[in-house]
Amino acid sequence: MSGLRTEPVAWTPGSWRALPAAQQPGWPDEAALDRVLGEAAKLPPLVFAGEVRTLLGMLGRVAEGHAFLLQAGDCAESFDVFSADAIRDKLKVILQMAVLLTYGAGMPVVKVGRIAGQFAKPRSADVELVDGVELPSYRGDMVNSAEPTRAARRPDPERLLRAYHQSSATLNLLRAFTKGGFADLNQVHNWNLEFVASSRAGRRFEAAADGIDRALRFMAACGVDLSGTSPIHQVDFYTSHEALLLGFEAAMTRRDSLTGGWYDTSGHLLWVGDRTRQVDGDHLEFLSGVGNPVASKLGPSATPEQAVAICARLDPNRVPGRLTLITRLGADRVSELLPPLVRAVTDAGHPVVWACDPMHGNTFVGPSGHKTRRFEDVMREVRGFFAVHRSLGTYPGGLHVELTGEAVTECLGGAEEILDGHLERRYETALDPRLNASQALECAFQVAELLRGA
Ligand code: PEP
Ligand code: CO
């Protein structure tokens, strides 16, 4: 069903179906899709309403300027690159970044992965040309395969279930790693990846880890018994993804038995992308009714009026932490485009979390033909973001980055100086270029300094 409706109708997990659909794959077999969605609706929740409410409270602390949000992970998770080692290494880098921010800036860090559900991608064009042949675009492993053949690009609803099961296995491992001793601060040295340890960022991390060790020993020597202190031994780690495929998200949306409220149990935090943030569109309709914390990307075309309308739609009750606005304006334009957005939202009284995605506004195709980003542009956008918030008296509350724990060569620059000619050595991303582990650590050091300058 589609077409514009004239009167607002009561929200249900399916009320978005009355609105124009943005960025949905053309599923060739509707009956097969409905069968799969019916099956998904019976599968257990991946996350629980109580966890979601805890995250909402922590993001409320971020909105008030008392904590910092680190949201990081893959651009697109993949069915092929799926292993315990890859999950562990990604988690290690995120934990390293978080501990550098906490230690360097004295700030609690709310850790949210782009992980365990980040499988569906919006695309600028429905088709792409591969060697002169026009093929349907790749839309993420949850929809079709990146392999450039017509058969592989056909959307297959069975992939929704495969993504669910991979998310479930990923979450199981993340829960074990974060609660079972691996994320214990006494293990901080072990988070440094072998190939990073000898790099400049790796050595700086070792120095910070020594400092943390000393602080723990100092407290023990003073008689502070930390053995039962769970924040030292365990980490709260949350999941997030772009809520793109609304049929699947609706199937995962359940009523909480404690509060009676609706929660999308496919992930803790859900966001709409820059291509699906239309105020009267189906994605905002869906997110408006779930109790999860939600986010919207804001790209260079976002107007202050649109930003305020998104706030009114997703955060009518002005709840701190309910809504995060993730700006991705580009290093060259952040100083010009961010202030009007921040002023308008602040004047409208919405207590949002402001986060900076310094990746998606700085992508270009290099001479070698690889889609890439310059580390220096990434950091320039982050510095611009902090400068704008400082000058307006608002709080730069978060960082949103695409990274991996592998030693990939996808983004240019950094202390190891990756050049265009190096990109082909290990260019493995399914879509967007990611920071490698050393670049991610360098980024965290610089952000910690900016936060300290608060
Ligand atoms: C993304 O986060 O991978 C993405 C596609 O971002 P945006 O919606 O900001 O373009
Ligand atoms: Co991306």
Tab-separated table of C-alpha atoms in Angstrom, residues 279 284 288 305-318 322-323 325 345 348 350 352:
chain	number	residue	atom	x	y	z
A	279	VAL	CA	9.713	14.311	8.107
A	284	LEU	CA	10.370	8.678	10.759
A	288	SER	CA	8.444	7.905	16.195
A	305	GLU	CA	13.642	23.876	9.611
A	306	GLN	CA	14.028	20.197	8.724
A	307	ALA	CA	16.201	19.594	11.787
A	308	VAL	CA	13.586	21.148	14.064
A	309	ALA	CA	10.796	19.186	12.361
A	310	ILE	CA	12.737	15.944	12.886
A	311	CYS	CA	13.070	16.838	16.571
A	312	ALA	CA	9.346	17.548	16.871
A	313	ARG	CA	8.545	14.225	15.175
A	314	LEU	CA	10.989	12.009	17.067
A	315	ASP	CA	11.262	13.838	20.382
A	316	PRO	CA	7.941	15.629	20.999
A	317	ASN	CA	8.332	15.205	24.765
A	318	ARG	CA	11.851	16.675	24.841
A	322	ARG	CA	15.855	10.155	23.141
A	323	LEU	CA	17.279	11.798	20.018
A	325	LEU	CA	21.542	14.274	15.728
A	345	VAL	CA	17.346	23.038	17.547
A	348	ALA	CA	13.244	24.957	19.861
A	350	HIS	CA	15.154	19.962	22.191
A	352	VAL	CA	19.454	16.336	21.760
